[in-house]
């Protein structure tokens, strides 16, 4: 990088390093070569001046640093001189030169007042001029510095001229050289424009930007850029044909539909399209009137039509942009919902003689919702030809990282290389489902990082300016929610009573996953990882608890982004009429993305093949599992025989569920340990006689419900103990006596047998 920088010898060319590259290099290296250091500061100043066309204090500081390091470097001096010329131009532009003009017919008092104002302005201008640079000896008479010096000399001459005039006024010998002062003023006015022309291109090319160039500067969107470029040239071609007198009966309109997920740039592109329409003279202004459902839909008959026409009239000559347009037509819309009135009014305005062709409509929204919306409104759909429908893709990771770096730089921050790699994983954690906000989410993450840095460093002394710009790995260590003392997923698994075979299977799977990831990192072939599982066993054997731990294990391994669990049953997936089951199932799947979807009593979806709604849920599940292959784990739970029938009923299920976990019933010792554990959770205990009673009961009677039965048993015993305490019996409030557990046992046995 430094070799390329050393070959940078003119400010008419961009530095061979970006601003971020220069910042990182300064941050990471100790540079002893003064010329290299000076050029790095010059490159930083160059980029900052481009980003901040108005005077920038840091750019000034960097140029000063570069001049101190290498005072005779031609490029550094050129950059300084150019900046001074830019400042001179800005100062002259801000000075009211047109008010300096004197008139012979003016009264002497008016001339004196104006002369005083001219003198004050000239003094202010000279104070901000670099006097040393203005007196510098130059060889090349055509250089831009020569004009800078000429202007300074004219200011000096004007100062002397006006000063003499003011002295004459004070001595009552009024001599004001009106013609000479006006001549100098005109020359300064001409010099102002000439100064601007002499500036290097990088200081002047930011003011006027073609809308097409603005499109090209957007990150990603390559196919969309290609289409917009063709669309721009088509519109230009049409305008040229019209200038020759040609017309086109079937000319495609200006109305557009832009679809895309959140943060893909729909609003930005709408504004750029408005600029294109205006630049080509198709529309009178580049104004965009932005509205959504809340602006348009009223609460009583006639109000929606009024609102819509009001915004149409505001948009005349420009663009009416309707965000989330699909919300105007809601599913199951009733007579009290006036969204359809907005659509009808809008279509009427777009085709009317009064308003048609005088404004452009751009509708925006999510792809699937907009597709359904348009198909439900043939009148509206016909106004938007297919070629005027643009779909914006989600950003790829490298594009999101570019946006992150741009956002940081716009706010005067930069990522270290280590922090940038870490930031990639933060973005990846957010990319779970369709709600991911693309550029919007990335910008929010950057601002969150900046907040984190500011909050942590407010009390620390930072001496170097780089310290205030650097985003390091430590700044990305966001506080995570306190999960108490739960421990790691594996520790939670080990703490469970019994389930030895299940524990071994989960540990084996975890080790397999981690080993395959290590192989992937080293570039070795990897074995496909089958994570969808079937948990079979009787009620209360710990299936839901283990599934939650399973989700945590997979998150810890890096295979799941969220590691949460969504528990559903048949009623959460199946609806009462055709078509709604798929929607309900998809909704639950989207909730579970990045985690585990746990379907309890999943066999109820099968029902011997006689249930069309259950079959629809299964087919939807299979399709969605394929679509979200690496972002969703499904666990089916239920009785062993019924679960086997379910999986075998559908080839899609049988090919995706290869992992089976068998949850055995707890034996008497495990049930006793569970009773001790649940009682101790609430601060209760019981003695060895009570323990012997329970052990005998657990041996003699089959416990239906396993863990659930034990939970109910402890709750019942606590309630029977409460009766004793309230009745006045003196007792240890934390001890469950034999009689408490006997009564609880008998109560539950009666309930289970009834």
XYZ file of C-alpha atoms in Angstrom:
754
model
C 0.000 0.000 0.000
C 2.773 2.436 0.957
C 4.563 1.916 -2.377
C 1.409 2.961 -4.232
C 0.964 5.944 -1.924
C 4.540 7.112 -2.542
C 3.729 7.236 -6.276
C 0.784 9.597 -5.653
C 2.066 12.926 -6.939
C -0.935 15.037 -7.973
C -4.211 16.018 -6.334
C -5.871 15.836 -9.744
C -5.890 12.077 -9.115
C -7.507 10.223 -6.244
C -5.184 8.820 -3.558
C -4.387 5.131 -4.177
C -5.742 4.306 -0.702
C -9.243 4.684 0.692
C -9.931 6.684 3.817
C -10.517 3.528 5.881
C -7.302 1.914 4.596
C -5.340 5.001 5.600
C -6.969 5.078 9.051
C -6.274 1.387 9.649
C -2.669 1.725 8.523
C -2.084 4.670 10.849
C -3.732 2.742 13.662
C -1.709 -0.445 13.183
C 1.765 0.736 12.185
C 4.548 2.787 13.665
C 5.702 4.918 10.709
C 9.165 6.440 10.874
C 9.303 7.738 7.283
C 8.115 11.363 7.433
C 7.198 11.511 3.738
C 5.012 8.404 4.077
C 3.344 9.853 7.135
C 2.773 13.190 5.381
C 1.163 11.444 2.391
C -1.102 9.409 4.678
C -2.320 12.621 6.321
C -2.745 14.215 2.882
C -4.836 11.222 1.721
C -7.028 11.500 4.825
C -7.471 15.234 4.248
C -8.334 14.640 0.576
C -11.078 12.144 1.454
C -12.471 14.292 4.269
C -12.671 17.365 2.032
C -14.631 15.288 -0.501
C -17.010 14.093 2.224
C -17.305 17.557 3.795
C -17.204 20.165 0.991
C -17.641 22.911 3.591
C -14.700 23.717 5.861
C -13.697 20.672 7.940
C -11.584 21.128 11.079
C -10.045 17.641 10.895
C -9.082 18.107 7.235
C -7.325 21.346 8.241
C -5.557 19.499 11.060
C -4.406 16.687 8.751
C -3.023 19.148 6.185
C -1.188 21.029 8.936
C 0.276 17.725 10.192
C 1.399 16.843 6.665
C 3.070 20.266 6.198
C 4.909 19.956 9.508
C 6.162 16.488 8.541
C 7.227 17.474 5.023
C 6.996 21.210 4.388
C 8.457 21.059 0.862
C 6.362 18.209 -0.540
C 4.724 19.423 -3.740
C 1.493 17.412 -3.370
C 1.049 18.441 0.262
C 1.558 22.092 -0.630
C -0.799 21.798 -3.616
C -3.460 20.381 -1.320
C -2.977 23.200 1.178
C -3.009 25.884 -1.518
C -6.141 24.399 -3.101
C -7.883 24.395 0.238
C -6.940 28.047 0.786
C -8.232 28.952 -2.681
C -11.487 27.102 -1.911
C -11.777 29.074 1.307
C -11.087 32.321 -0.586
C -13.822 31.466 -3.072
C -16.256 30.681 -0.232
C -15.396 33.919 1.572
C -15.940 36.023 -1.539
C -19.182 34.214 -2.262
C -20.442 34.928 1.260
C -19.433 38.606 1.012
C -22.186 40.899 -0.402
C -20.052 42.324 -3.242
C -23.154 43.619 -5.027
C -23.746 45.931 -2.041
C -20.275 47.467 -2.427
C -21.260 49.337 -5.599
C -21.238 53.142 -5.091
C -23.258 55.666 -7.073
C -22.113 59.210 -7.856
C -25.644 60.431 -7.255
C -25.698 59.077 -3.682
C -25.552 61.605 -0.837
C -22.127 61.953 0.792
C -23.457 60.453 4.033
C -24.723 57.374 2.129
C -21.354 57.055 0.376
C -19.554 57.337 3.708
C -21.747 54.671 5.289
C -21.207 52.280 2.370
C -17.440 52.980 2.386
C -17.281 52.051 6.078
C -19.163 48.765 5.343
C -16.754 47.983 2.468
C -13.744 48.670 4.706
C -15.051 46.336 7.457
C -15.732 43.543 4.933
C -12.271 43.863 3.368
C -10.572 43.690 6.791
C -12.525 40.503 7.631
C -11.553 38.949 4.291
C -7.863 39.769 4.747
C -7.864 38.323 8.280
C -8.952 34.943 6.901
C -6.472 35.055 4.008
C -3.120 33.309 4.435
C -0.868 36.360 4.195
C 2.306 34.266 3.970
C 0.888 32.275 1.057
C -0.301 35.504 -0.585
C 3.276 36.845 -0.534
C 4.975 33.588 -1.534
C 7.325 33.791 -4.499
C 6.055 31.702 -7.417
C 7.709 30.765 -10.671
C 4.726 29.588 -12.732
C 2.595 32.643 -13.526
C -0.269 30.424 -14.706
C -0.583 28.543 -11.414
C -3.776 28.728 -9.396
C -1.807 30.372 -6.572
C -1.112 33.410 -8.784
C -4.814 34.259 -8.857
C -5.015 33.828 -5.066
C -2.207 36.394 -4.731
C -3.789 38.739 -7.270
C -7.052 38.785 -5.322
C -5.154 39.519 -2.107
C -3.351 42.430 -3.783
C -6.690 43.806 -4.991
C -8.054 43.562 -1.458
C -5.006 45.463 -0.166
C -5.447 48.119 -2.839
C -9.156 48.405 -2.078
C -8.422 48.638 1.657
C -5.960 51.492 1.070
C -8.362 53.253 -1.305
C -11.324 53.073 1.105
C -9.142 53.949 4.093
C -8.019 57.155 2.344
C -11.646 57.943 1.549
C -12.637 57.475 5.206
C -9.767 59.778 6.325
C -10.948 62.425 3.893
C -14.447 62.182 5.318
C -13.106 62.599 8.863
C -11.153 65.706 7.770
C -14.212 67.059 5.962
C -12.333 66.971 2.651
C -14.553 64.298 1.158
C -12.788 62.497 -1.693
C -14.376 59.115 -2.513
C -13.028 57.518 -5.729
C -16.344 55.953 -6.734
C -15.209 54.748 -10.160
C -11.998 53.107 -8.846
C -13.800 51.362 -5.955
C -16.502 50.030 -8.286
C -13.827 48.819 -10.725
C -12.059 46.856 -7.966
C -15.403 45.419 -6.834
C -16.206 44.184 -10.359
C -12.755 42.632 -10.634
C -13.242 40.799 -7.318
C -16.621 39.533 -8.521
C -15.002 38.184 -11.699
C -12.138 36.706 -9.697
C -14.618 34.836 -7.521
C -15.789 32.773 -10.507
C -12.229 32.398 -11.779
C -11.077 31.040 -8.402
C -13.714 28.330 -8.631
C -12.581 27.358 -12.140
C -8.975 27.045 -10.974
C -9.856 24.581 -8.206
C -8.922 20.909 -8.698
C -11.805 18.673 -9.814
C -12.192 16.825 -6.525
C -13.188 20.094 -4.821
C -15.847 21.036 -7.383
C -17.373 17.839 -8.782
C -19.603 17.055 -5.791
C -22.154 19.801 -6.332
C -23.933 18.485 -9.406
C -24.524 14.745 -9.618
C -26.454 12.969 -12.325
C -29.255 10.799 -10.807
C -27.892 7.839 -12.778
C -24.503 8.336 -11.116
C -26.257 8.365 -7.728
C -27.808 4.995 -8.632
C -24.396 3.608 -9.533
C -23.002 4.648 -6.153
C -25.573 2.546 -4.274
C -24.221 -0.686 -2.824
C -25.156 -3.867 -4.713
C -28.426 -3.991 -6.704
C -26.550 -4.825 -9.927
C -29.556 -6.143 -11.882
C -31.714 -3.242 -10.713
C -29.033 -0.737 -11.723
C -28.898 -2.318 -15.172
C -32.666 -2.012 -15.544
C -32.759 1.601 -14.290
C -29.948 2.502 -16.684
C -31.913 1.060 -19.617
C -35.098 2.743 -18.378
C -33.274 6.093 -18.148
C -31.967 5.819 -21.698
C -35.417 4.768 -22.953
C -37.021 7.839 -21.371
C -34.282 10.026 -22.833
C -34.884 8.444 -26.243
C -38.620 9.125 -25.938
C -37.987 12.760 -25.051
C -35.733 13.146 -28.082
C -38.371 11.604 -30.386
C -40.999 13.965 -29.001
C -38.746 16.923 -29.783
C -38.873 15.811 -33.432
C -42.676 15.649 -33.332
C -43.107 11.868 -32.971
C -45.706 10.451 -30.601
C -46.440 7.031 -29.141
C -50.005 5.934 -28.442
C -49.013 3.004 -26.221
C -46.297 4.807 -24.339
C -45.491 3.054 -21.034
C -46.388 5.239 -18.066
C -44.165 6.541 -15.305
C -45.978 4.612 -12.574
C -43.727 2.044 -10.894
C -43.933 -0.779 -8.383
C -40.876 -1.389 -6.209
C -40.893 -4.535 -4.088
C -38.346 -5.780 -1.599
C -37.820 -6.765 2.009
C -37.168 -4.118 4.697
C -34.069 -1.974 4.202
C -33.410 -2.880 0.557
C -33.663 0.740 -0.634
C -37.247 1.106 -1.898
C -37.676 4.686 -0.669
C -34.187 5.713 -1.835
C -34.831 4.412 -5.346
C -38.217 6.163 -5.466
C -36.479 9.480 -4.740
C -33.814 8.815 -7.370
C -36.520 7.999 -9.929
C -38.171 11.316 -9.124
C -34.824 13.021 -9.833
C -34.571 11.228 -13.181
C -38.105 12.221 -14.197
C -37.349 15.832 -13.279
C -33.930 15.938 -14.963
C -35.440 14.659 -18.210
C -38.179 17.289 -18.023
C -40.927 14.683 -17.719
C -42.084 16.019 -14.345
C -41.980 19.619 -13.117
C -40.349 18.888 -9.758
C -38.333 16.169 -8.076
C -40.531 16.316 -4.973
C -41.755 13.014 -3.534
C -44.920 12.977 -1.422
C -44.511 9.961 0.887
C -47.655 8.402 2.364
C -48.909 5.102 3.771
C -52.265 3.621 4.759
C -52.645 5.842 7.839
C -52.442 8.989 5.648
C -55.014 7.811 3.111
C -57.652 5.661 4.793
C -60.348 7.555 6.675
C -62.724 6.478 9.418
C -66.031 7.417 7.784
C -67.644 7.331 4.351
C -66.057 9.853 1.986
C -63.009 10.687 4.121
C -60.713 8.223 2.288
C -61.593 9.800 -1.071
C -60.893 13.266 0.361
C -57.537 12.218 1.837
C -56.426 10.485 -1.355
C -57.280 13.424 -3.616
C -55.560 15.824 -1.213
C -52.281 13.909 -1.512
C -52.711 13.477 -5.283
C -52.976 17.267 -5.627
C -49.869 17.724 -3.461
C -48.003 15.315 -5.755
C -48.943 17.095 -9.018
C -45.736 17.705 -10.954
C -43.871 15.118 -8.869
C -44.193 11.631 -7.378
C -46.750 10.101 -5.006
C -44.962 7.326 -3.099
C -47.227 4.871 -1.220
C -45.274 2.657 1.168
C -46.641 -0.757 2.210
C -49.347 -0.254 -0.430
C -50.655 -3.808 0.072
C -52.096 -2.723 3.438
C -54.819 -0.820 1.537
C -56.458 -4.180 0.734
C -56.627 -6.274 3.879
C -57.609 -9.916 4.075
C -61.267 -10.221 5.025
C -61.816 -6.483 4.646
C -65.262 -5.419 5.927
C -67.535 -2.583 4.935
C -66.015 -0.435 7.699
C -62.558 -0.625 6.101
C -62.230 2.050 3.428
C -58.944 0.906 1.847
C -60.735 -0.055 -1.372
C -62.055 3.502 -1.669
C -58.444 4.746 -1.703
C -57.557 2.321 -4.504
C -60.590 3.306 -6.584
C -59.903 7.030 -6.116
C -56.233 6.608 -6.966
C -56.975 4.675 -10.190
C -59.505 7.324 -11.169
C -56.981 10.158 -10.615
C -54.261 8.325 -12.571
C -56.548 8.060 -15.610
C -58.480 11.319 -15.379
C -58.058 14.177 -17.877
C -57.359 16.612 -15.056
C -54.594 14.701 -13.266
C -53.528 11.862 -15.600
C -49.914 12.175 -16.749
C -49.218 15.053 -14.364
C -47.809 12.920 -11.557
C -46.208 9.507 -11.109
C -47.331 6.872 -8.614
C -44.764 4.561 -7.050
C -46.108 1.717 -4.924
C -43.758 -0.102 -2.555
C -44.009 -3.132 -0.299
C -42.871 -6.665 0.462
C -42.719 -8.934 -2.633
C -45.289 -11.605 -1.727
C -47.779 -9.185 -0.188
C -47.546 -6.842 -3.193
C -48.050 -9.737 -5.621
C -51.252 -10.813 -3.855
C -52.374 -7.195 -3.574
C -52.027 -6.548 -7.310
C -53.795 -9.754 -8.292
C -56.732 -8.783 -6.096
C -56.969 -5.393 -7.884
C -57.069 -5.875 -11.686
C -57.821 -2.174 -12.278
C -54.725 -1.120 -10.376
C -52.548 -3.879 -11.828
C -53.293 -2.787 -15.405
C -51.835 0.668 -14.663
C -48.425 -0.804 -13.854
C -46.900 -2.643 -16.848
C -44.658 -5.582 -16.028
C -41.524 -3.757 -17.163
C -42.267 -1.068 -14.566
C -42.181 -3.552 -11.687
C -38.816 -3.717 -9.940
C -37.933 -6.264 -7.264
C -35.013 -5.395 -4.998
C -33.001 -8.367 -3.712
C -31.745 -8.759 -0.166
C -28.168 -7.593 0.285
C -25.397 -10.197 0.356
C -23.036 -10.295 3.332
C -20.180 -8.495 1.539
C -22.613 -5.733 0.537
C -23.918 -5.443 4.097
C -20.347 -5.099 5.340
C -19.722 -2.322 2.802
C -22.828 -0.538 4.118
C -21.545 -1.006 7.681
C -18.179 0.558 6.809
C -19.854 3.425 4.948
C -22.202 4.112 7.873
C -19.301 4.118 10.316
C -17.258 6.459 8.116
C -20.190 8.848 7.611
C -20.222 9.191 11.398
C -16.405 9.513 11.569
C -15.659 5.997 12.810
C -13.801 3.061 11.314
C -13.618 -0.652 12.128
C -10.379 -2.416 12.880
C -9.985 -5.573 10.779
C -10.683 -7.757 13.851
C -13.802 -5.743 14.688
C -14.996 -5.998 11.087
C -14.781 -9.802 11.212
C -16.648 -9.803 14.516
C -19.288 -7.468 13.107
C -19.981 -10.029 10.357
C -21.168 -12.506 12.984
C -23.417 -9.833 14.557
C -25.097 -9.272 11.196
C -25.409 -13.004 10.631
C -27.221 -13.400 13.952
C -29.811 -10.890 12.737
C -30.323 -12.583 9.336
C -32.854 -15.092 10.579
C -36.104 -14.471 8.737
C -37.903 -12.099 6.348
C -38.069 -9.424 9.035
C -34.314 -8.803 8.671
C -33.951 -5.102 7.880
C -30.970 -5.341 5.494
C -29.259 -1.908 5.306
C -31.537 -0.527 8.032
C -30.558 -3.257 10.505
C -26.868 -2.850 9.668
C -27.022 0.916 10.248
C -28.798 0.359 13.564
C -26.097 -2.143 14.590
C -23.368 0.373 13.741
C -25.113 3.088 15.769
C -25.574 0.629 18.637
C -21.840 -0.053 18.479
C -21.080 3.677 18.517
C -23.342 4.074 21.560
C -21.554 1.176 23.260
C -18.164 2.765 22.547
C -19.261 6.183 23.757
C -20.855 4.827 26.931
C -17.744 2.803 27.810
C -15.174 5.500 26.990
C -16.896 8.593 28.377
C -14.859 8.372 31.581
C -11.535 7.522 29.903
C -8.940 9.987 28.704
C -8.323 9.738 24.977
C -5.359 11.757 23.787
C -5.049 10.827 20.107
C -7.747 11.652 17.552
C -7.630 8.040 16.279
C -8.939 6.851 19.667
C -12.178 8.705 18.989
C -12.667 7.039 15.597
C -11.569 3.447 16.203
C -14.179 0.702 16.656
C -12.416 -2.306 18.160
C -13.582 -5.788 19.115
C -14.182 -4.635 22.686
C -16.777 -2.158 21.419
C -18.790 -5.050 19.959
C -19.078 -6.917 23.262
C -22.714 -6.004 23.837
C -24.268 -6.842 27.161
C -26.301 -10.045 26.929
C -29.453 -10.638 28.987
C -28.719 -12.176 32.380
C -29.886 -15.761 32.364
C -29.255 -16.270 36.041
C -27.339 -19.366 37.047
C -28.756 -21.741 34.467
C -25.307 -22.645 33.190
C -24.461 -23.948 29.753
C -26.925 -26.186 27.866
C -24.734 -29.226 28.528
C -24.606 -28.447 32.254
C -28.400 -28.166 32.282
C -28.610 -31.519 30.505
C -26.318 -33.181 33.061
C -28.452 -31.843 35.903
C -31.569 -33.616 34.614
C -32.565 -36.722 36.556
C -32.333 -39.986 34.584
C -32.526 -39.942 30.764
C -29.032 -41.425 30.483
C -29.505 -42.671 26.914
C -30.936 -39.297 25.807
C -28.023 -37.425 27.384
C -25.537 -39.624 25.578
C -27.312 -39.095 22.242
C -27.380 -35.303 22.652
C -23.694 -35.216 23.652
C -22.787 -37.454 20.735
C -24.685 -35.216 18.303
C -23.065 -32.094 19.782
C -19.585 -33.579 19.378
C -20.404 -34.625 15.808
C -21.602 -31.120 14.915
C -18.491 -29.466 16.370
C -16.173 -31.944 14.654
C -17.820 -31.314 11.273
C -17.474 -27.569 11.765
C -13.761 -27.949 12.469
C -13.414 -30.044 9.311
C -15.200 -27.333 7.349
C -12.849 -24.654 8.716
C -9.835 -26.729 7.633
C -11.298 -27.316 4.180
C -11.993 -31.046 4.622
C -15.136 -32.747 3.238
C -18.022 -32.682 5.734
C -20.814 -35.137 6.424
C -24.334 -33.622 6.120
C -25.697 -32.883 9.578
C -29.202 -34.196 10.264
C -30.700 -32.118 13.077
C -34.467 -32.675 12.699
C -35.417 -35.175 15.386
C -38.211 -37.375 16.717
C -38.658 -37.452 20.510
C -40.792 -40.441 21.435
C -41.974 -41.392 24.892
C -44.832 -41.202 27.357
C -46.051 -37.884 28.824
C -43.827 -36.300 31.466
C -40.602 -38.003 30.390
C -38.800 -34.688 29.701
C -39.240 -34.290 25.947
C -40.045 -30.546 26.044
C -37.278 -29.814 28.556
C -34.668 -31.683 26.521
C -35.844 -29.982 23.293
C -35.233 -26.583 24.914
C -31.742 -27.687 25.955
C -31.215 -29.142 22.461
C -31.940 -25.695 20.983
C -29.361 -24.169 23.328
C -26.762 -26.790 22.396
C -27.244 -26.107 18.670
C -26.943 -22.359 19.224
C -23.770 -22.877 21.237
C -22.388 -24.951 18.360
C -23.156 -22.072 15.980
C -25.807 -23.933 13.984
C -28.781 -21.903 15.232
C -28.777 -18.100 15.366
C -31.348 -17.579 18.105
C -31.573 -20.910 19.891
C -35.134 -20.310 21.098
C -37.941 -22.863 21.044
C -41.508 -22.465 19.799
C -43.877 -25.113 21.179
C -46.965 -25.910 19.093
C -49.642 -28.544 18.883
C -52.210 -29.462 16.244
C -54.500 -26.520 17.062
C -51.668 -24.045 16.393
C -51.109 -25.409 12.877
C -54.463 -26.634 11.594
C -57.377 -24.369 10.598
C -60.991 -25.202 9.918
C -61.025 -24.582 6.167
C -58.813 -25.180 3.148
C -55.935 -22.747 2.589
C -55.751 -21.395 6.121
C -53.806 -24.356 7.515
C -50.807 -23.581 5.304
C -50.874 -19.939 6.440
C -51.066 -20.893 10.140
C -48.278 -23.413 9.757
C -46.031 -20.957 7.898
C -46.644 -18.331 10.574
C -45.469 -20.663 13.342
C -42.463 -21.760 11.286
C -41.432 -18.125 10.826
C -41.668 -17.619 14.587
C -39.303 -20.560 15.043
C -36.694 -19.540 12.444
C -33.250 -19.509 13.988
C -34.410 -21.980 16.657
C -36.418 -25.141 17.263
C -40.048 -25.790 16.314
C -41.315 -28.360 18.838
C -44.548 -30.052 17.674
C -46.116 -31.804 20.662
C -48.337 -34.822 20.012
C -47.348 -34.481 16.356
C -49.048 -37.791 15.490
C -52.418 -35.992 15.793
C -51.669 -34.416 12.391
C -51.804 -37.838 10.732
C -55.041 -39.382 12.050
C -54.653 -42.475 9.920
C -54.510 -40.483 6.678
C -58.165 -39.394 6.976
C -57.410 -35.792 7.905
C -56.966 -33.452 4.928
C -56.169 -30.433 7.121
C -53.504 -32.339 9.059
C -52.079 -33.584 5.763
C -51.903 -29.983 4.507
C -49.976 -28.989 7.662
C -47.506 -31.857 7.134
C -46.961 -30.980 3.467
C -46.454 -27.301 4.333
C -44.009 -28.291 7.063
C -41.977 -30.420 4.624
C -41.841 -27.582 2.059
C -40.787 -24.988 4.623
C -38.136 -27.299 6.102
C -36.563 -27.493 2.642
C -36.745 -23.718 2.176
C -35.223 -22.934 5.584
C -32.896 -25.909 5.702
C -30.071 -24.300 7.684
C -32.204 -21.951 9.725
C -34.737 -24.251 11.384
C -34.741 -27.456 13.414
C -38.014 -29.359 13.829
C -38.628 -31.761 16.716
C -41.666 -34.037 16.522
C -42.813 -35.408 19.879
C -45.314 -38.078 20.950
C -45.878 -41.761 21.688
C -43.387 -44.077 20.014
C -45.714 -46.229 17.875
C -47.845 -43.280 16.707
C -44.731 -41.227 15.871
C -43.360 -44.047 13.725
C -46.653 -44.173 11.819
C -46.573 -40.400 11.294
C -43.044 -40.326 9.904
C -43.680 -43.308 7.610
C -46.878 -41.696 6.279
C -45.016 -39.046 4.301
C -41.836 -39.631 2.246
C -40.799 -36.031 2.930
C -40.900 -36.608 6.688
C -39.116 -39.965 6.528
C -36.281 -38.466 4.471
C -35.789 -35.547 6.864
C -36.139 -37.168 10.293
C -33.224 -39.527 10.778
C -32.509 -38.844 14.436
C -34.646 -40.627 17.062
C -34.526 -40.020 20.817
C -36.347 -42.567 22.979
C -37.475 -41.187 26.362
C -38.050 -44.070 28.814
C -40.366 -43.893 31.816
C -38.569 -42.982 35.063
C -37.846 -45.827 37.528
C -38.772 -45.612 41.232
C -35.400 -44.213 42.365
C -35.488 -41.493 39.679
C -39.070 -40.587 40.635
C -37.988 -40.282 44.288
C -35.016 -38.094 43.342
C -37.393 -35.950 41.287
C -39.730 -35.568 44.278
C -36.816 -34.449 46.471
C -35.678 -31.989 43.800
C -39.096 -30.385 43.204
C -39.777 -30.081 46.954
C -36.375 -28.446 47.528
C -37.081 -25.946 44.709
C -39.684 -24.387 47.076
C -37.608 -24.878 50.247
C -39.369 -28.074 51.453
C -37.918 -31.413 52.599
C -39.179 -34.760 53.960
C -37.680 -37.473 56.184
C -36.608 -41.060 55.554
C -39.962 -42.586 56.609
C -41.758 -40.477 54.033
C -39.059 -41.411 51.528
C -39.626 -45.136 52.242
C -43.373 -44.689 51.740
C -42.885 -43.022 48.357
C -40.340 -45.587 47.192
C -42.771 -48.398 48.010
C -45.622 -46.695 46.155
C -43.447 -46.008 43.101
C -42.491 -49.718 42.994
C -46.014 -51.066 43.410
C -47.909 -48.740 41.106
C -47.227 -47.609 37.556
C -46.970 -43.816 37.581
C -48.794 -42.268 34.636
C -47.397 -38.909 33.655
C -43.896 -39.386 35.059
C -42.521 -35.907 35.825
C -45.953 -34.281 35.580
C -47.308 -36.686 38.199
C -44.421 -35.845 40.558
C -44.990 -32.131 40.066
C -48.680 -32.527 40.926
C -47.811 -34.774 43.902
C -45.512 -32.179 45.475
C -48.049 -29.376 44.891
C -50.818 -31.430 46.531
C -48.602 -32.294 49.518
C -47.736 -28.628 50.035
C -51.465 -27.782 50.079
C -52.233 -30.497 52.650
C -49.365 -29.183 54.803
C -50.892 -25.689 54.527
C -54.173 -27.001 56.024
C -52.282 -28.316 59.059
C -50.482 -25.023 59.547
C -53.629 -22.888 59.279
C -55.527 -25.260 61.646
C -53.008 -24.356 64.318
C -50.846 -27.471 64.424
C -47.345 -26.595 65.521
C -44.961 -27.850 62.878
C -41.861 -27.091 60.837
C -43.151 -24.979 57.951
C -40.508 -26.413 55.617
C -41.169 -30.103 56.340
C -43.583 -32.236 54.346
C -44.709 -34.992 56.715
C -45.651 -38.536 55.807
C -49.366 -37.760 56.192
C -49.101 -34.837 53.711
C -47.671 -37.059 50.998
C -50.047 -39.955 51.788
C -53.062 -37.681 51.312
C -51.540 -36.207 48.158
C -50.856 -39.706 46.751
C -54.411 -40.919 47.472
C -55.936 -37.774 45.935
C -53.985 -38.142 42.681
C -54.657 -41.889 42.453
C -58.408 -41.294 42.875
C -58.332 -38.607 40.167
C -56.399 -40.833 37.755
C -58.744 -43.786 38.274
C -61.960 -41.752 37.945
